[in-house]
Tab-separated table of C-alpha atoms in Angstrom:
chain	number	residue	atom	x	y	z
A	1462	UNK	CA	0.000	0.000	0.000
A	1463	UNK	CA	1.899	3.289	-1.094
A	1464	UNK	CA	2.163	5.882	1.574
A	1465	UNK	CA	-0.383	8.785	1.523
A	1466	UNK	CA	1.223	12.208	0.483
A	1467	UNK	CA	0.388	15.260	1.901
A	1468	UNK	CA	-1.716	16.863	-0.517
A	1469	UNK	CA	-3.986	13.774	-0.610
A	1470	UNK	CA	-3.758	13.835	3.542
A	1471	UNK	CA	-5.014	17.348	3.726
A	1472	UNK	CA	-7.648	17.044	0.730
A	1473	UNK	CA	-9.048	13.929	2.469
A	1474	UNK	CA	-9.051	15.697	6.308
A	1475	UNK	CA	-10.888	18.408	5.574
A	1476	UNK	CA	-14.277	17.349	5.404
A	1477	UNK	CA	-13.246	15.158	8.517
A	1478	UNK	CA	-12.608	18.524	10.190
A	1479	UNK	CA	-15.639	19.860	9.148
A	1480	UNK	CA	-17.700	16.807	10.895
A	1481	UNK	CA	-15.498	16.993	14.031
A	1482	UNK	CA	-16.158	20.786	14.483
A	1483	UNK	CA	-20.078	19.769	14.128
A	1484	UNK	CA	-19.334	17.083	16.985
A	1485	UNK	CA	-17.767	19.456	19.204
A	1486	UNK	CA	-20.946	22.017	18.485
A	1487	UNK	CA	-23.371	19.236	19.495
A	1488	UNK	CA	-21.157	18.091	22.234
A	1489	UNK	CA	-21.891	21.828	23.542
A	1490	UNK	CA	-25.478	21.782	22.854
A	1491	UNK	CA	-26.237	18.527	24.018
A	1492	UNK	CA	-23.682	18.454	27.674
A	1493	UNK	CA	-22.352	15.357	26.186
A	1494	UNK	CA	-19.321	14.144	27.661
A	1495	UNK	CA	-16.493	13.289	25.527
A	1496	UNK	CA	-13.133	11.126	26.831
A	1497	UNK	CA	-10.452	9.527	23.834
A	1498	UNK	CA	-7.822	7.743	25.201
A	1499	UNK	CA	-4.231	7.469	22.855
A	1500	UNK	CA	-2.076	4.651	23.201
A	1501	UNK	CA	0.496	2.749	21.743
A	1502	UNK	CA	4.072	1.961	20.832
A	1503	UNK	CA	6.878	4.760	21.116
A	1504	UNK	CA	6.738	6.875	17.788
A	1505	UNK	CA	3.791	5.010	16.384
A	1506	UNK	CA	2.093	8.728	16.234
A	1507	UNK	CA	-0.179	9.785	18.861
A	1508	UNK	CA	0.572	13.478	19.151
A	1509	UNK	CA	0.174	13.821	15.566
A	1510	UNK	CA	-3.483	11.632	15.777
A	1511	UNK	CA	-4.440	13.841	18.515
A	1512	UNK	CA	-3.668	17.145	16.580
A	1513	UNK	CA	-5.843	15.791	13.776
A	1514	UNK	CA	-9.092	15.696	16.452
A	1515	UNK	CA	-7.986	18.448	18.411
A	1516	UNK	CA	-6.674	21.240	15.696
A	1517	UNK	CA	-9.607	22.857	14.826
A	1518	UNK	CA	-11.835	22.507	17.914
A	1519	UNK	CA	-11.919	25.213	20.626
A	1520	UNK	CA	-8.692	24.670	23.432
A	1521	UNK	CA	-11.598	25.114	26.214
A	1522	UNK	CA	-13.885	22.769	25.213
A	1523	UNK	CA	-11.483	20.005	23.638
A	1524	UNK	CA	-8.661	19.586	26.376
A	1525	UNK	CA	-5.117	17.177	25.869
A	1526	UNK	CA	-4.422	15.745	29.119
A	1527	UNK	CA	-0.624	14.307	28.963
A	1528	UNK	CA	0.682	13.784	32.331
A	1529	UNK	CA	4.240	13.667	33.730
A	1530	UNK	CA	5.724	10.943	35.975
A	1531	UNK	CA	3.574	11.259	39.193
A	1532	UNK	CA	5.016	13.318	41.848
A	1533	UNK	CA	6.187	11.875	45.980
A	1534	UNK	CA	2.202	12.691	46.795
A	1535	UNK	CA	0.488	11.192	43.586
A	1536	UNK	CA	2.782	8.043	43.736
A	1537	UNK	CA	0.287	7.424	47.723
A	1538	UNK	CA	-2.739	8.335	46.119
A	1539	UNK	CA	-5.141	5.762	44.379
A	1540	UNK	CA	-4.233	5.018	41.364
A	1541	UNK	CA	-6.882	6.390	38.920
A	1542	UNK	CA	-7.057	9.521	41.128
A	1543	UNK	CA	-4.729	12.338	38.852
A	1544	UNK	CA	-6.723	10.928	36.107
A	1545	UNK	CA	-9.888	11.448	37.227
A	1546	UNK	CA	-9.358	14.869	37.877
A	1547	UNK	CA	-8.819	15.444	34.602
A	1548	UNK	CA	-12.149	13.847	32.934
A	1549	UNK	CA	-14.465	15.869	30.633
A	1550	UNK	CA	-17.677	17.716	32.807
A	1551	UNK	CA	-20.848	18.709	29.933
A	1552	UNK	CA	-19.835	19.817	26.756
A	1553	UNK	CA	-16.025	18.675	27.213
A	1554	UNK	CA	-13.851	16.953	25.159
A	1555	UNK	CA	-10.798	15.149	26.705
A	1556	UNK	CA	-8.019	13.530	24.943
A	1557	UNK	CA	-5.939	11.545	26.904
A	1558	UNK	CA	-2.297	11.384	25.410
A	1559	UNK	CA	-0.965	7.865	27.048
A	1560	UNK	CA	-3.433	7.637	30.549
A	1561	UNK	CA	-3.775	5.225	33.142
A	1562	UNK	CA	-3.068	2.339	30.901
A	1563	UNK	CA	0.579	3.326	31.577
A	1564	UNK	CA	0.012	0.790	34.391
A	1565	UNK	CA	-0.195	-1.917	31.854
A	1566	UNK	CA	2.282	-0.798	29.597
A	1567	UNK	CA	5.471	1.194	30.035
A	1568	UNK	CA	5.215	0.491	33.510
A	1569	UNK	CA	4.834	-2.907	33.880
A	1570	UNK	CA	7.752	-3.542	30.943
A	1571	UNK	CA	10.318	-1.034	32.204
A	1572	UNK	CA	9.766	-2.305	34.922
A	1573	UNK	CA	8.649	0.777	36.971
A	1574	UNK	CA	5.593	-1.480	39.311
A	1575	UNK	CA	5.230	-4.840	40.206
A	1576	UNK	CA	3.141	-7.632	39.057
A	1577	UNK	CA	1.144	-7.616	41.698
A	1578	UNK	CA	0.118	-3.682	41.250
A	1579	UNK	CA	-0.285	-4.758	37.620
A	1580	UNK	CA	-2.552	-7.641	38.156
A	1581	UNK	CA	-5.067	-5.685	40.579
A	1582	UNK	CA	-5.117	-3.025	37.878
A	1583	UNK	CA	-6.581	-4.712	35.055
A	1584	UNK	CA	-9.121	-6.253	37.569
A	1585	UNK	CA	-9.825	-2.685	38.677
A	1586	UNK	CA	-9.754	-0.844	34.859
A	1587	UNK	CA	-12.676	-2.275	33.857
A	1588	UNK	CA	-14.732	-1.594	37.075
A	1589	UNK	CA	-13.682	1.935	36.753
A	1590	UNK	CA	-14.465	2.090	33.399
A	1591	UNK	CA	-18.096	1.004	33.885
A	1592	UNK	CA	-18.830	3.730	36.492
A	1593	UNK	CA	-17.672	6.435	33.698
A	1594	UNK	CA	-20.064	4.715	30.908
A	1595	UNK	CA	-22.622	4.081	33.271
A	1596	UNK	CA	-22.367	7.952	34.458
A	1597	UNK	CA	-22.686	9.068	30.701
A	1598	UNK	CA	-19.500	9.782	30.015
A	1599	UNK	CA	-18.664	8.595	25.752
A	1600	UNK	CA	-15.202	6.657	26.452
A	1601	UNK	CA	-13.149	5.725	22.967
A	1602	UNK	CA	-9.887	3.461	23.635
A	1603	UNK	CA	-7.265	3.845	20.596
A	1604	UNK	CA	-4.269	1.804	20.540
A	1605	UNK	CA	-1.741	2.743	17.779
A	1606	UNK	CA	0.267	-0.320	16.165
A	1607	UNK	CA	3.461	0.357	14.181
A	1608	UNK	CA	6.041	-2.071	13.243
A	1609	UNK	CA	9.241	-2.167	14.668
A	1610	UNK	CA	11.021	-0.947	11.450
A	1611	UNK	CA	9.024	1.784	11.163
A	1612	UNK	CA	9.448	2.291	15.035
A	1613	UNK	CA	13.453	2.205	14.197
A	1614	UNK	CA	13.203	4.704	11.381
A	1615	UNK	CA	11.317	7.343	13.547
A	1616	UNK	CA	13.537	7.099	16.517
A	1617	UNK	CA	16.557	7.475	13.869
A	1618	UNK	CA	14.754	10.196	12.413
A	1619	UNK	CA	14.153	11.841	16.075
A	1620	UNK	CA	17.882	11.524	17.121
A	1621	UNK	CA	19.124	13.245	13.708
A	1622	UNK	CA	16.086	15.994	13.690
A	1623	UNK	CA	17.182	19.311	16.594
A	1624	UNK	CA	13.398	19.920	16.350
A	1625	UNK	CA	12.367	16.416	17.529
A	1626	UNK	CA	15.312	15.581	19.378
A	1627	UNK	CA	13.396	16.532	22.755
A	1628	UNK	CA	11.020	13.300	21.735
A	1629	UNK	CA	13.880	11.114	22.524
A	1630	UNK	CA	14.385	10.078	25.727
A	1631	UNK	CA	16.362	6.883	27.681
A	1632	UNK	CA	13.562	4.984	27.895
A	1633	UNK	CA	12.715	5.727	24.533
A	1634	UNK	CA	16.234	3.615	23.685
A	1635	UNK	CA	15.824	1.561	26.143
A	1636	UNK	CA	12.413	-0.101	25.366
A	1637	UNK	CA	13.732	-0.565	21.710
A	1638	UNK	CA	14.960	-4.183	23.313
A	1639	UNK	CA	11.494	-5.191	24.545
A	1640	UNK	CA	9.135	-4.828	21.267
A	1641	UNK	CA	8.059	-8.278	21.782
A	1642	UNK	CA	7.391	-7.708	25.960
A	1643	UNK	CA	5.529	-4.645	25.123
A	1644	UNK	CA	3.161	-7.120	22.411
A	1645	UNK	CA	2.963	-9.541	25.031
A	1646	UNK	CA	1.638	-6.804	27.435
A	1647	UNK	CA	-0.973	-5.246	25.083
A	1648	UNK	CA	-2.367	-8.621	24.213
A	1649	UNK	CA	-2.752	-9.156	28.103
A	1650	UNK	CA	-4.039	-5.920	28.634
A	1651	UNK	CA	-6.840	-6.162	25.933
A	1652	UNK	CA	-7.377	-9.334	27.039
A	1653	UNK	CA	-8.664	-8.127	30.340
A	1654	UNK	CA	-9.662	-4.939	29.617
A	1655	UNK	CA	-11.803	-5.202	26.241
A	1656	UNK	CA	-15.372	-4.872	27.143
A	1657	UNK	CA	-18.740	-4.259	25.992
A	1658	UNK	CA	-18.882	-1.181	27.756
A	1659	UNK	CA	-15.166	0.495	26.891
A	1660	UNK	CA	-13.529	-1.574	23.991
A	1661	UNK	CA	-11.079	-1.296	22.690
A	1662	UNK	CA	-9.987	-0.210	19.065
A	1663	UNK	CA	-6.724	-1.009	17.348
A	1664	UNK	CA	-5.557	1.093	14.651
A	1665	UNK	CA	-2.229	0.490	11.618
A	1666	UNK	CA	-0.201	3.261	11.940
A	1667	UNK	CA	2.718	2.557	9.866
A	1668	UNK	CA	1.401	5.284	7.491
A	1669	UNK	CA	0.587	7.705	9.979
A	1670	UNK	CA	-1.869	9.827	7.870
A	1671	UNK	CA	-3.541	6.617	6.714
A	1672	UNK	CA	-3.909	6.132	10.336
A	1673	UNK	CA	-4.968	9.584	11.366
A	1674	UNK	CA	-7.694	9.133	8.799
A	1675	UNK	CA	-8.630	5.745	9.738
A	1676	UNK	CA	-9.001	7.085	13.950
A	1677	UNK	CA	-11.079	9.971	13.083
A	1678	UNK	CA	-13.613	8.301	10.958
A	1679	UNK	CA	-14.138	5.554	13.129
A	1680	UNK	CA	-14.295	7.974	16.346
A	1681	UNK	CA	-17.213	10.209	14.175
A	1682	UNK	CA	-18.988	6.995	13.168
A	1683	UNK	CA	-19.734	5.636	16.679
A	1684	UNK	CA	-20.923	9.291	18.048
A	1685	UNK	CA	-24.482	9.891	17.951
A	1686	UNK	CA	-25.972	12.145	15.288
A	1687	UNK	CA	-24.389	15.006	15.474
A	1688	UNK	CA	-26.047	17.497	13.236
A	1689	UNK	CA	-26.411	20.553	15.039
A	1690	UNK	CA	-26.899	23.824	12.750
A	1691	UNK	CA	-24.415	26.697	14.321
A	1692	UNK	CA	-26.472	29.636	15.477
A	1693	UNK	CA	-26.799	32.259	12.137
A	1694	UNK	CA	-24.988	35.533	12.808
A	1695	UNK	CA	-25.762	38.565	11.707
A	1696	UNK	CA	-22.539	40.225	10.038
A	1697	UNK	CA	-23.773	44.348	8.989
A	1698	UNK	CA	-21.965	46.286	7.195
A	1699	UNK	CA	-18.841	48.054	9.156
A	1700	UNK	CA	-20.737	51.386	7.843
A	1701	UNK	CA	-17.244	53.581	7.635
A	1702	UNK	CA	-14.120	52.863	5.769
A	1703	UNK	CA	-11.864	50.549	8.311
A	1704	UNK	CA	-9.624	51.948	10.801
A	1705	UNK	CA	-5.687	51.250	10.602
A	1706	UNK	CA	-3.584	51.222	14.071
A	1707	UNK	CA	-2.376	53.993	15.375
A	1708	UNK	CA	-0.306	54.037	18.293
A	1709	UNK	CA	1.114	56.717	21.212
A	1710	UNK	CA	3.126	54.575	23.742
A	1711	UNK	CA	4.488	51.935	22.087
A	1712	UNK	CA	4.893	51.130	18.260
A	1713	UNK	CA	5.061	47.486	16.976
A	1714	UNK	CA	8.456	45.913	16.955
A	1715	UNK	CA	10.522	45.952	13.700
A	1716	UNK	CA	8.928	43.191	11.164
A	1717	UNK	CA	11.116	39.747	10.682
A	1718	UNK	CA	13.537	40.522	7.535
A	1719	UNK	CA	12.021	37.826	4.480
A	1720	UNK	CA	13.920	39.094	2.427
């Protein structure tokens, strides 16, 4: 399957856009509650999937939660707690970039928890789960696959790039040895935590804008109807010729030099 150019990408998005700005209107109108959880192998392309839902909506009504290592306090707390805080109230849309899944994942390969911690959390995801969908709240679980060729070529690609250097980290290099621990981990974690009420949904994204695509359809198509018309504005005439600037304190700083 050749890889999707740009062009295409864009001329294919658009109308994707179009629906997902609809969804976030009738999320508004309706108090619907909105949570999308991103997950998946290192460099398979979450941040860019989450900028193609989140790019065009409204940064107070569509939120990206993407937490850092818990803190001395958060590591005594419950475990779902800092997560919870962050879940959509009416109208909001929350995108989760990695979440508590990290339990199940990085976690449990790196070795950062023990089995046992690991265990009691995928009895305890899909309990907690429940009381979300059974609350209201519209949960989507994405889980981004990539190959582990295409996983070398993007961490190459990171390590040679100054602007996407700061995506590399240790553990980044370090979990390059444990592609097959990190399949074995998914598979247990779907296995346990794939249910009627928050399944899960696997998408290919060695061709990342194939992928990005593929996500947003499939989020769109399980929403309800969202076909809310936007409120008609009025827009009169400005009835005088427009103003320019003018300025007494402070003039604008010297343009950049394009030329």
């Amino acid at each position: 399957m050749a890889k999707l150019k740009r062009k295409e990408y864009d001329k294919l998005l658009e109308p994707l856009e179009e629906e997902l700005v609809a969804m976030a209107r009738w999320a508004r109108h309706s108090g619907a509650r909105i949570c999308v959880i991103f997950e998946g192998r290192d460099t398979a392309g979450k941040g860019g999937a989450i900028r193609a839902v989140s790019q065009r909506l409204n940064p107070r009504q569509c939120k990206v939660v993407a937490l850092a290592k818990p803190n001395d306090r958060e590591m005594t707390q419950w475990y779902f707690q800092r997560y919870a805080a962050h879940l959509p109230a009416a109208g909001e849309i929350v995108l989760f970039d990695r979440s508590w899944y990290n339990r199940a994942g990085v976690e449990k390969v790196m070795g950062f928890t023990d089995d046992a911690k690991v265990e009691r959390f995928l009895k305890e995801a899909p309990t907690f789960e429940k009381m979300l969908t059974d609350d209201g709240i519209l949960l989507f679980k994405y889980w981004l696959t990539t190959d582990q060729e295409k996983q070398e070529e993007r961490l190459a690609e990171r390590l040679e790039d100054p602007l996407k250097r700061w995506k590399l980290s240790p553990i980044d290099l370090a979990a390059r040895e444990q592609y097959d621990a990190y399949t074995k981990a998914r598979e247990a974690m779907l296995a346990a935590t794939h249910s009627d009420h928050a399944p899960w949904t696997l998408v290919d994204f060695n061709d990342q804008k194939r992928g990005r695509l593929t996500l947003v359809r499939d989020l769109l198509d399980r929403l309800p109807d969202t076909d809310i018309d936007p409120p008609e504005l009025v827009f009169p005439d400005l009835g005088h010729d427009p103003i320019e600037e003018s300025y007494d304190v402070l003039k604008p700083i010297e343009n950049y030099p394009v030329e």
